[in-house]
C-alpha cells in the first residue's frame, strides 16, 4: 500500500484507520520497513510517521483477518476519503 | 482589570503572523501551563482506586470532547477530525493502557503515571522527521493536560469566561480551545509557540481571527489587562502603545478593513486598466490546501504550480500515480481555469533528500531544474507521464524551468514527444495539444528569446532567478544577497526584450516571480506589456486593484522612462514620483519605495 493523501498519515487519517481497525476482532498491524505497530492505536500509527508516498504493509491475524486487510487497504487506497 | 504602570514604555514583540487583521484591545491570559499536581508513591491497596480515578477522568474527558463535537459551529465542522483523533488518543493504549500499567507496576499515582506515559510518547514523536506529523504531539499534550486537569480538579481559565472583547494570550492553544473561540469576543490570539501549519493557525484563518504565534514569551512579556496592538499580517505585537502608536494603528486598521471589504467586493472583477488593457492574474501555489484561497482571492487559474513538495514529502521518489493524482486534483478543482504545472525544479538552493546530488561548489550555477531532469530521464519521464495523464481532467499546461538555450528546449520536447508516444501505445488518454512553455530565467534565454519563442506556446519570466543570474548574485550567499535588485535597469531591459520577442512571435508572456506580486511594480509591468502576472494568492486583490487604478498608456511611457535610466536608484525615484502622481489614494505603494531608498542611503553612508 502506498500512502497517497497529501499530508501523509496525519491525525485525521490515522484516526480513521485506528477506529476502523478497532472494529475488527483480529489483531491488525501496520508494517513499514520491517517495523510493525498496532493498527488499532492512533498514537502508534502516528509515530510510525508515514508521510505521503510511504509504502506500507497491512497485516492481520484472527477470525476476520481477510476482511480487515481488504477493508483497511481500501481505506488507504481511497486516500482515507480525503479530498485535500 | 490591572492597569500598566504610568511611565510604561511601549514594547514591540515580533512573532509569526498567521492570520491577518489589525486589532487593539486588552489582554486576557489563558493559563494553560500552571498545572501543579502531586507525585506520590502508592500502596498496592491503592492501585485499583487510583486506576479507577484515572479511568473516570478519561471518561469525563471523552464526554467533554463529544460535547465539543456536537456543538461545533457549521464553519468549523470540517475540523471535527482533530477532536475525533483527540478522543481516540484518550483511550489509546500508548497513553491509557500504559498509564494504568505504570500505576500498578511502579506504584505511583495517576498523575505521575500519566506524565511518564506522556514522556514516552513525546520521545517517539520527537524522532519523526515529517514536521506535519511531528506537530501532532500537540494533540497528545492537549489531551494529557485535560486529563491532568480533571485528575487534580484544578481549573484552568476558560475561554467561556471572557465576557468582553479581548486578545487571548496563551502559551499554546489547542484545536479544542480554538473551536470555542467566538469571533465576537476574541479579538485576536497570541501564543508563545506554534507555526504557520499548526492547527490553531489554520483554524484562526478559517475563523478570520487575527493571530500571531511563535512569540516565544508573550505570556511572560504581557500582563493581564494590558492593552496591545496586534498585526496578524506582520506578526507585530505592540505592548502598551502610546497615543501616537494608537492613532497610527487605528488608521491602519481602518484602512485594512476598508481594503479587505474592497477586496472582497472586487476580487472577482477582471484586472483591467482604465483604458481597457486586460491582464490575466493567476496564483502561484505549492500545496493543494492553497486552492480555496486561490479561488477566494479571484485568481483566473494557477500560473505556477510548483511540484517539488511531492518529492520533498516522501522518503522515496513519488510514483507516477501519486503525481498524477495530485496534478489531476488541482486541474479538476481549478477547472475551467488553467493550471500551469512546472516540472521539477530542484538543485541549487532546493534539495530533495530522495534525489542524490553531489556536493557542488556553486550550486546556483550547477546541476538543477531541467538540467537535472535531462540527466535523470527516468525521473523526468515519470513526471511527464503524470502531467500528460492529468491533462484530460482540466486545462493543464506544462512549464519547463531554467531553459538556457535552443538545444535544451529541443531535448525537453523530444522527451515530451517520446512520452506521448508511449502513452499512445498504451492507450492512455492525454491532451495532445497541451500548451508548452518555458521559464525565462537565464540571461541567454532572453537573448535567444526570438528563437525560443518559435518552439513554445508561452513564456513565463521567473524574476527571482533571472535577477540572480543577470546580476551574478547568489541569493543564498549572504555577502552579496543585498545586491539583489528587481528595479535594476539591466533587469528591466531583459524583461522588455523577452516580452517583445514573445509578442513578435505571437505568444503570450507571463511573469511568475516575486516581482509580479508587488503592487508597487504593477505600473512597470503593465508598461512592459506583460500578458499575465502570477503571484502568491494573498497578493492578488491588491495587485488587481492597482491594475484597475492604472492607465496603460501612462504606464507605457513610464516604462520607456525607466528603461532609459542608468541606475536602480533613478528607477526607484521615478517610480515613486509616478506612484505619488497617479495613485494619490494609495500612499503605501510610494512609501514602500521611499523606505527602500532610505535603506539604500543608509547602506551607502555606512559603506
XYZ file of C-alpha atoms in Angstrom:
691
model
C 0.000 0.000 0.000
C 1.241 3.498 -0.666
C 0.068 6.463 1.330
C -1.217 8.888 -1.227
C -3.015 11.649 0.627
C -1.200 14.922 0.718
C -0.096 15.220 4.299
C 0.549 11.547 4.836
C -0.824 9.533 7.682
C -1.547 12.538 9.910
C -4.096 12.877 12.684
C -7.313 12.507 10.761
C -6.384 9.561 8.548
C -4.615 7.880 11.464
C -7.794 8.299 13.485
C -9.903 6.798 10.728
C -7.509 3.930 10.322
C -7.293 3.143 14.027
C -11.026 3.433 14.501
C -11.776 1.191 11.568
C -9.118 -1.318 12.632
C -10.633 -1.412 16.107
C -13.872 -2.583 14.566
C -12.342 -5.965 13.715
C -11.778 -8.798 16.108
C -8.460 -9.681 14.514
C -5.252 -8.051 15.573
C -4.056 -5.575 12.978
C -0.516 -4.456 12.309
C 0.821 -1.739 10.143
C 4.312 -2.543 8.898
C 6.825 -0.130 7.425
C 10.428 -1.056 6.676
C 10.066 -4.101 8.893
C 8.755 -2.062 11.813
C 5.308 -3.168 12.954
C 2.838 -1.214 15.063
C -0.613 -1.895 16.424
C -3.057 -0.699 13.794
C -5.686 -0.070 16.452
C -3.577 2.509 18.248
C -3.769 6.003 16.778
C -0.562 7.005 18.547
C 1.359 4.012 17.256
C 0.056 4.628 13.758
C 1.064 8.278 14.034
C 4.511 7.593 15.425
C 5.181 5.213 12.564
C 5.465 8.571 10.764
C 4.221 7.893 7.291
C 4.385 10.910 5.028
C 2.840 10.802 1.629
C 4.483 8.222 -0.584
C 5.319 5.828 2.234
C 4.909 2.152 1.357
C 3.107 0.117 3.980
C 2.044 -3.430 4.603
C -1.168 -4.159 6.444
C -1.168 -7.450 8.309
C -3.917 -9.054 10.360
C -4.452 -12.292 12.217
C -7.655 -13.596 13.665
C -11.161 -14.660 12.677
C -11.844 -11.738 10.324
C -8.288 -11.138 9.164
C -9.000 -11.224 5.423
C -11.881 -8.786 5.697
C -9.818 -6.483 7.916
C -6.942 -6.376 5.447
C -9.256 -5.817 2.485
C -11.236 -3.066 4.165
C -8.200 -1.230 5.502
C -6.379 -1.473 2.181
C -9.385 0.068 0.536
C -9.301 2.897 3.064
C -5.668 3.625 2.252
C -6.265 3.336 -1.498
C -9.093 5.840 -1.230
C -6.712 8.270 0.490
C -8.819 7.958 3.638
C -11.671 9.646 1.902
C -9.703 12.875 1.998
C -10.292 15.296 -0.775
C -7.437 17.587 0.042
C -8.641 44.895 35.234
C -4.985 45.651 36.003
C -3.513 48.818 34.552
C 0.042 49.095 33.372
C 2.307 51.449 35.291
C 2.112 55.141 34.333
C 5.580 55.552 32.864
C 5.345 52.309 30.965
C 7.265 52.287 27.707
C 5.813 50.512 24.691
C 7.463 47.213 23.799
C 7.335 45.585 20.404
C 7.265 41.799 20.169
C 7.730 40.013 16.908
C 6.213 36.642 16.109
C 4.844 34.822 13.103
C 1.722 36.446 11.708
C -0.531 33.547 10.743
C -3.930 35.171 10.322
C -4.225 38.767 9.080
C -6.014 41.681 10.708
C -5.096 44.587 12.986
C -6.693 44.962 16.407
C -6.220 46.869 19.644
C -7.542 45.602 22.939
C -6.937 44.317 26.437
C -5.191 41.036 27.048
C -6.827 38.019 28.630
C -4.472 35.339 29.866
C -5.478 31.800 29.261
C -3.447 29.803 31.706
C -2.552 26.506 30.257
C 0.704 25.628 31.901
C 0.320 26.248 35.569
C -0.986 22.838 36.473
C 0.531 21.524 39.673
C -0.020 18.017 40.798
C 1.380 15.717 43.423
C 3.771 12.906 42.684
C 3.491 10.199 45.216
C 4.091 6.514 45.702
C 1.011 4.465 46.388
C 0.372 1.288 48.336
C -0.711 -1.883 46.482
C -4.159 -1.455 48.017
C -4.447 1.953 46.363
C -3.739 0.653 42.857
C -7.304 -0.240 41.951
C -8.870 3.028 43.239
C -6.102 5.045 41.550
C -6.738 3.255 38.267
C -10.450 3.864 38.665
C -9.769 7.542 39.250
C -7.790 7.679 36.001
C -10.470 5.765 34.080
C -13.052 8.175 35.359
C -11.016 11.171 34.238
C -10.676 9.646 30.764
C -14.402 9.014 30.572
C -15.165 12.605 31.537
C -12.619 13.993 29.083
C -14.099 11.845 26.314
C -17.561 13.154 27.166
C -16.263 16.732 27.015
C -14.798 16.177 23.577
C -18.021 14.531 22.481
C -19.903 17.670 23.579
C -17.495 19.872 21.704
C -18.007 17.872 18.534
C -21.777 18.173 18.925
C -21.621 21.929 19.497
C -19.196 22.674 16.688
C -20.468 25.562 14.579
C -21.083 24.833 10.924
C -17.998 26.654 9.628
C -15.729 24.513 11.766
C -17.404 21.200 11.044
C -14.575 20.119 8.785
C -12.174 20.379 11.704
C -14.042 17.827 13.789
C -11.465 15.253 12.702
C -8.970 16.861 15.042
C -11.289 16.432 18.009
C -12.135 12.928 16.908
C -8.462 11.975 16.871
C -8.039 13.505 20.341
C -10.915 11.383 21.556
C -9.169 8.280 20.226
C -5.912 9.308 21.866
C -7.578 9.336 25.281
C -8.189 5.615 25.044
C -5.076 4.803 23.087
C -3.069 2.002 24.597
C 0.122 4.064 24.493
C -1.443 6.550 26.836
C -4.330 4.772 28.520
C -3.122 1.179 28.966
C 0.378 2.367 29.690
C -0.737 4.748 32.430
C -2.839 2.047 34.056
C 0.125 -0.324 33.904
C 2.550 2.206 35.359
C 0.169 2.872 38.251
C 0.238 -0.830 39.024
C 3.816 -1.772 38.206
C 5.604 1.272 39.533
C 3.195 2.055 42.359
C 2.777 5.744 41.522
C -0.294 7.970 41.473
C -2.298 8.513 38.298
C -0.911 11.992 37.518
C 2.667 10.795 37.774
C 1.946 7.661 35.758
C 0.303 9.714 33.036
C 3.286 12.047 32.967
C 5.566 9.055 32.475
C 3.453 7.615 29.692
C 3.385 11.026 28.051
C 7.173 11.353 28.249
C 7.453 8.117 26.304
C 5.057 9.316 23.605
C 6.883 12.647 23.367
C 10.156 10.821 22.811
C 8.663 8.849 19.925
C 7.229 11.933 18.255
C 10.474 13.820 18.592
C 12.138 11.323 16.250
C 9.611 11.891 13.477
C 11.100 13.743 10.542
C 7.907 14.835 8.855
C 7.080 18.159 10.537
C 3.354 17.878 9.997
C 3.103 14.523 11.720
C 5.632 15.517 14.392
C 3.486 18.508 15.319
C 0.607 16.196 16.165
C 2.278 15.730 19.523
C 0.425 18.975 20.326
C -2.787 16.974 20.345
C -1.340 14.382 22.712
C -0.127 17.152 25.017
C -3.509 18.781 24.988
C -5.331 15.570 25.775
C -2.946 14.849 28.638
C -3.401 18.318 30.067
C -7.141 17.847 30.039
C -6.707 14.620 31.945
C -4.393 16.213 34.497
C -6.876 18.990 34.980
C -9.669 16.554 35.634
C -7.482 14.421 37.893
C -6.334 17.301 40.047
C -9.633 19.121 39.994
C -7.723 22.277 39.080
C -9.475 24.683 36.874
C -7.771 26.405 34.059
C -9.133 29.722 32.979
C -11.699 29.085 30.393
C -12.362 30.809 27.132
C -16.014 30.983 28.111
C -15.054 33.306 30.978
C -14.169 36.057 28.546
C -17.127 38.390 28.757
C -15.785 41.444 26.966
C -13.806 41.562 23.737
C -10.202 40.641 24.468
C -6.972 39.428 22.961
C -6.214 35.950 24.193
C -2.650 35.242 25.268
C -1.581 31.680 25.975
C 1.496 29.534 25.871
C -0.281 27.402 23.348
C -3.826 26.855 22.212
C -5.353 23.565 21.323
C -7.732 22.967 18.465
C -10.393 22.433 21.112
C -9.678 25.899 22.509
C -9.975 27.486 19.113
C -13.240 25.733 18.290
C -14.751 27.551 21.244
C -13.445 30.941 20.295
C -16.233 33.237 19.319
C -15.090 35.837 16.841
C -17.296 38.464 18.556
C -15.449 38.075 21.867
C -11.961 37.166 20.779
C -10.218 39.999 19.024
C -7.041 38.087 18.339
C -4.841 35.496 19.859
C -1.183 35.350 20.674
C 0.834 32.299 21.598
C 4.389 31.614 22.683
C 4.752 28.602 20.412
C 3.267 27.473 17.131
C 3.922 27.591 13.437
C 2.150 28.555 10.261
C 0.935 25.000 9.788
C -0.292 24.326 13.308
C -3.970 23.515 13.605
C -4.542 26.663 15.587
C -3.100 28.805 12.819
C -5.244 27.074 10.236
C -8.354 27.437 12.356
C -7.626 31.089 13.129
C -7.606 31.704 9.421
C -10.879 29.866 8.890
C -12.469 31.821 11.750
C -10.996 35.062 10.490
C -9.443 35.866 13.876
C -6.091 37.650 13.648
C -3.327 35.591 15.220
C 0.358 35.784 15.940
C 2.171 32.648 17.072
C 5.763 31.828 17.934
C 6.179 34.923 20.132
C 8.355 32.847 22.477
C 7.394 34.698 25.629
C 4.111 36.504 25.120
C 2.788 35.014 28.353
C 5.685 36.486 30.316
C 6.050 39.793 28.495
C 2.430 40.880 28.559
C 0.489 41.398 31.782
C -3.205 40.538 32.006
C -5.386 43.523 31.192
C -2.622 45.357 29.376
C -3.522 46.993 26.057
C -1.818 45.610 22.981
C -1.929 46.205 19.273
C -1.765 43.064 17.167
C -0.934 42.907 13.498
C -1.758 39.407 12.328
C -0.101 40.012 8.995
C 3.345 41.230 10.027
C 3.401 39.329 13.309
C 3.990 42.535 15.248
C 2.608 42.994 18.749
C 2.930 46.356 20.485
C 2.524 46.165 24.241
C 1.293 49.338 25.954
C 1.252 51.546 22.846
C 1.445 55.314 23.326
C -1.041 57.777 21.835
C 0.805 58.214 18.550
C 1.099 54.489 18.023
C -2.554 54.022 18.778
C -3.588 56.653 16.315
C -1.283 55.272 13.678
C -2.521 51.743 14.154
C -6.165 52.674 14.279
C -5.714 54.444 10.981
C -4.029 51.396 9.526
C -6.763 49.216 10.913
C -9.465 51.285 9.356
C -7.630 51.207 6.083
C -7.156 47.470 6.436
C -10.870 46.913 6.944
C -11.794 49.156 4.075
C -9.276 47.400 1.862
C -10.472 43.971 2.858
C -14.092 44.899 2.112
C -12.968 46.400 -1.131
C -11.015 43.252 -1.951
C -13.958 41.008 -1.264
C -16.194 43.174 -3.397
C -13.731 43.484 -6.190
C -11.502 40.438 -6.182
C -13.564 38.776 -8.870
C -13.582 41.734 -11.204
C -11.232 41.369 -14.134
C -7.842 43.028 -13.868
C -8.366 45.670 -16.471
C -6.803 49.114 -16.683
C -8.902 52.249 -17.132
C -8.025 52.262 -20.781
C -9.067 48.654 -21.268
C -5.821 46.680 -21.090
C -6.677 43.259 -19.701
C -4.079 41.315 -17.714
C -4.563 37.735 -16.564
C -3.998 37.316 -12.859
C -3.091 33.885 -11.621
C -1.735 32.325 -8.475
C 1.476 30.504 -7.616
C 0.862 27.507 -5.421
C 2.843 24.772 -3.856
C 0.343 22.900 -1.723
C -3.143 21.715 -2.513
C -4.625 23.414 0.528
C -3.885 26.775 -1.029
C -6.583 26.167 -3.639
C -9.544 27.632 -1.678
C -7.611 30.881 -1.116
C -6.671 30.998 -4.774
C -10.322 30.856 -5.730
C -11.491 33.224 -2.983
C -8.943 35.854 -3.946
C -10.029 35.898 -7.536
C -7.227 34.177 -9.427
C -8.002 33.204 -13.004
C -6.054 29.994 -12.753
C -2.710 28.819 -11.490
C 0.229 30.306 -13.316
C 2.830 28.336 -11.424
C 2.187 25.038 -9.685
C 5.442 24.103 -8.015
C 5.677 20.348 -7.854
C 8.642 19.883 -5.549
C 6.612 19.285 -2.402
C 5.602 15.843 -3.625
C 9.283 14.959 -3.772
C 10.208 16.706 -0.552
C 7.453 14.982 1.384
C 8.480 11.425 0.751
C 11.419 9.252 1.554
C 11.302 7.539 -1.786
C 10.552 9.083 -5.148
C 6.824 9.592 -5.615
C 5.218 7.181 -8.045
C 3.642 8.243 -11.292
C 0.218 7.571 -9.783
C 0.922 9.735 -6.767
C 1.959 12.589 -9.011
C -0.949 12.004 -11.347
C -3.473 12.146 -8.527
C -2.114 15.436 -7.210
C -1.963 17.074 -10.642
C -5.385 15.770 -11.527
C -6.865 17.136 -8.322
C -5.515 20.617 -8.945
C -6.668 20.524 -12.571
C -10.156 19.411 -11.592
C -10.586 21.839 -8.743
C -9.458 24.790 -10.837
C -11.388 23.869 -13.988
C -12.331 25.634 -16.199
C -9.366 27.838 -15.268
C -5.939 26.772 -16.485
C -3.232 25.228 -14.318
C 0.392 25.577 -15.345
C 2.434 22.734 -13.900
C 6.129 23.392 -13.636
C 8.331 20.343 -13.970
C 10.714 19.502 -11.196
C 12.866 22.449 -10.159
C 15.325 21.065 -7.658
C 19.027 21.506 -7.166
C 20.681 24.785 -6.296
C 19.179 26.010 -3.044
C 16.368 23.462 -3.209
C 17.205 19.982 -2.099
C 15.303 16.800 -2.151
C 16.546 14.000 0.004
C 15.397 11.322 -2.403
C 17.467 12.561 -5.304
C 21.128 12.306 -4.582
C 23.039 15.276 -5.836
C 26.753 15.526 -5.351
C 28.165 18.454 -3.411
C 28.667 21.329 -5.756
C 30.902 24.316 -5.174
C 28.399 26.699 -6.683
C 25.001 25.026 -6.703
C 23.156 28.090 -8.034
C 25.073 27.548 -11.260
C 25.053 23.790 -11.049
C 23.033 20.717 -11.794
C 19.475 21.816 -11.237
C 15.952 22.038 -12.646
C 15.681 20.978 -16.307
C 19.389 20.167 -16.442
C 18.888 17.624 -13.720
C 15.769 16.260 -15.428
C 17.676 15.774 -18.672
C 20.386 13.936 -16.806
C 17.858 11.737 -14.984
C 15.440 10.796 -17.773
C 13.589 8.272 -15.666
C 12.732 10.862 -13.032
C 11.708 13.274 -15.779
C 9.600 10.826 -17.792
C 7.649 9.708 -14.738
C 6.651 13.292 -14.123
C 5.842 13.968 -17.768
C 3.616 10.897 -17.885
C 1.763 12.055 -14.789
C 1.258 15.564 -16.182
C 0.073 14.284 -19.562
C -2.342 11.871 -17.899
C -3.730 14.681 -15.728
C -4.189 16.906 -18.802
C -7.540 15.355 -19.693
C -9.030 16.481 -16.367
C -8.747 20.207 -16.876
C -6.840 22.920 -18.675
C -3.307 21.755 -17.916
C -0.212 23.458 -19.259
C 3.379 22.452 -18.799
C 6.257 24.735 -17.915
C 9.958 23.880 -18.073
C 12.231 25.808 -15.721
C 15.726 27.109 -16.348
C 15.986 26.731 -20.086
C 19.187 28.390 -21.255
C 19.130 27.791 -24.981
C 17.723 26.109 -28.035
C 19.283 22.661 -27.558
C 17.653 22.287 -24.169
C 14.185 23.065 -25.381
C 14.647 20.599 -28.234
C 15.799 17.910 -25.807
C 12.881 18.577 -23.497
C 10.387 18.442 -26.330
C 11.902 15.187 -27.503
C 11.246 13.643 -24.097
C 7.744 15.019 -24.139
C 7.065 13.550 -27.578
C 8.515 10.179 -26.619
C 6.324 10.153 -23.521
C 3.281 10.964 -25.615
C 4.160 8.107 -27.951
C 4.472 5.748 -25.008
C 1.050 6.732 -23.663
C -0.468 6.429 -27.126
C 0.872 2.881 -27.417
C -0.586 2.027 -24.037
C -3.900 3.573 -24.978
C -3.735 6.016 -22.086
C -5.668 9.215 -22.811
C -3.981 12.633 -22.685
C -4.475 16.006 -24.248
C -2.476 16.138 -27.441
C -2.186 19.896 -27.772
C -1.187 20.625 -24.205
C 0.438 24.076 -24.221
C 4.167 24.024 -23.561
C 6.023 26.920 -22.009
C 9.445 27.720 -20.705
C 10.605 29.830 -17.839
C 12.769 32.743 -18.832
C 15.256 32.974 -16.018
C 18.683 32.592 -17.590
C 20.025 35.666 -19.429
C 20.778 33.649 -22.574
C 17.128 32.620 -22.705
C 16.406 36.324 -23.061
C 18.997 36.987 -25.718
C 17.777 33.901 -27.612
C 14.125 34.672 -26.876
C 13.204 35.177 -30.544
C 14.480 31.685 -31.366
C 12.956 30.029 -28.315
C 9.593 31.720 -28.882
C 9.215 29.734 -32.107
C 9.460 26.482 -30.164
C 6.918 27.071 -27.422
C 3.399 28.320 -26.696
C 4.235 30.750 -23.917
C 6.967 32.280 -21.789
C 6.909 32.751 -18.064
C 9.521 35.095 -16.658
C 10.915 33.872 -13.362
C 12.277 37.055 -11.868
C 13.899 35.538 -8.800
C 16.410 33.556 -10.811
C 16.621 35.977 -13.710
C 17.736 38.738 -11.340
C 20.164 36.396 -9.628
C 21.783 35.330 -12.876
C 21.676 38.710 -14.576
C 23.378 40.460 -11.675
C 25.604 37.454 -10.874
C 24.351 37.279 -7.307
C 23.847 34.034 -5.487
C 20.810 34.855 -3.345
C 21.889 32.298 -0.793
C 25.260 33.978 -0.352
C 24.878 36.480 2.483
C 27.748 38.641 1.264
C 26.028 39.549 -1.973
C 22.333 38.985 -1.265
C 21.781 42.707 -0.623
C 22.755 43.482 -4.216
C 19.649 41.705 -5.448
C 17.668 44.439 -7.198
C 14.463 43.902 -9.219
C 14.474 47.509 -10.373
C 17.949 47.392 -11.854
C 17.600 48.936 -15.316
C 19.519 45.965 -16.720
C 16.870 43.635 -15.327
C 14.089 45.773 -16.752
C 15.739 45.619 -20.162
C 15.854 41.818 -20.027
C 12.161 41.687 -19.169
C 11.389 44.044 -22.009
C 13.452 42.070 -24.516
C 11.819 38.765 -23.606
C 8.352 40.314 -23.777
C 8.959 41.882 -27.177
C 10.366 38.665 -28.620
C 7.354 36.725 -27.384
C 4.880 39.195 -28.808
C 6.651 39.280 -32.123
C 6.316 35.504 -32.303
C 2.663 35.796 -31.328
C 2.919 34.048 -27.974
C 1.918 35.253 -24.514
C 4.301 36.161 -21.783
C 3.666 35.748 -18.082
C 5.667 36.673 -15.022
C 5.648 34.344 -12.056
C 8.386 35.661 -9.788
C 8.083 37.683 -6.587
C 8.186 40.827 -8.672
C 4.778 40.040 -10.172
C 3.085 40.170 -6.774
C 4.447 43.566 -5.721
C 1.718 46.153 -6.164
C 4.422 48.804 -6.360
C 5.817 47.275 -9.549
C 2.462 46.965 -11.279
C 2.832 50.139 -13.376
C 6.250 48.971 -14.576
C 4.982 45.551 -15.603
C 1.869 46.960 -17.259
C 4.061 49.338 -19.175
C 6.255 46.482 -20.373
C 3.209 44.731 -21.787
C 3.129 41.516 -19.774
C 0.031 39.451 -20.522
C -0.169 37.596 -17.263
C 1.021 38.024 -13.683
C 1.136 35.067 -11.341
C 1.711 35.510 -7.629
C 1.064 34.382 -4.097
C -2.748 34.325 -3.834
C -2.814 36.802 -0.950
C -1.194 39.440 -3.143
C -3.866 39.197 -5.839
C -6.544 41.620 -4.563
C -4.062 44.442 -4.105
C -2.398 43.890 -7.468
C -5.783 43.701 -9.181
C -6.753 46.938 -7.510
C -3.565 48.638 -8.678
C -4.288 47.453 -12.207
C -7.830 48.806 -12.133
C -6.492 52.178 -10.984
C -3.923 52.225 -13.777
C -3.801 53.678 -17.205
C -1.725 51.562 -19.524
C -0.710 54.379 -21.815
C 0.789 56.252 -18.861
C 2.487 53.064 -17.674
C 3.943 52.535 -21.119
C 5.511 55.978 -21.014
C 6.795 55.295 -17.528
C 8.366 52.021 -18.682
C 10.122 53.839 -21.526
C 11.432 56.318 -18.996
C 12.656 53.667 -16.595
C 14.364 51.684 -19.332
C 16.385 54.771 -20.117
C 17.516 55.198 -16.507
C 21.084 54.397 -15.640
C 20.759 53.262 -12.025
C 18.291 51.368 -9.875
C 18.100 54.396 -7.636
C 16.955 56.547 -10.513
C 14.333 53.932 -11.391
C 13.055 53.915 -7.829
C 12.838 57.697 -7.661
C 10.964 57.993 -10.929
C 8.641 55.181 -9.997
C 7.942 56.729 -6.582
C 7.052 60.039 -8.254
C 4.808 58.233 -10.701
C 3.006 56.433 -7.877
C 2.505 59.691 -5.985
C 1.039 61.279 -9.054
C -1.147 58.505 -10.388
C -2.266 56.669 -7.263
C -2.827 59.503 -4.788
C -5.128 57.405 -2.620
C -2.552 54.700 -2.223
C 0.404 56.151 -0.386
C 1.522 52.773 0.797
C 2.989 51.872 -2.573
C 5.080 55.041 -2.696
C 6.047 54.677 0.948
C 7.445 51.217 0.238
C 9.737 52.713 -2.331
C 10.803 55.619 -0.143
C 11.638 53.161 2.600
C 13.805 51.265 0.146
C 15.519 54.481 -0.901
C 16.225 55.361 2.715
C 17.642 51.912 3.345
C 19.859 52.365 0.327
C 21.097 55.717 1.622
C 21.926 54.186 4.972
C 23.767 51.350 3.271
C 25.712 53.823 1.141
C 26.668 56.026 4.079
C 27.940 53.100 6.129
C 29.806 51.519 3.231
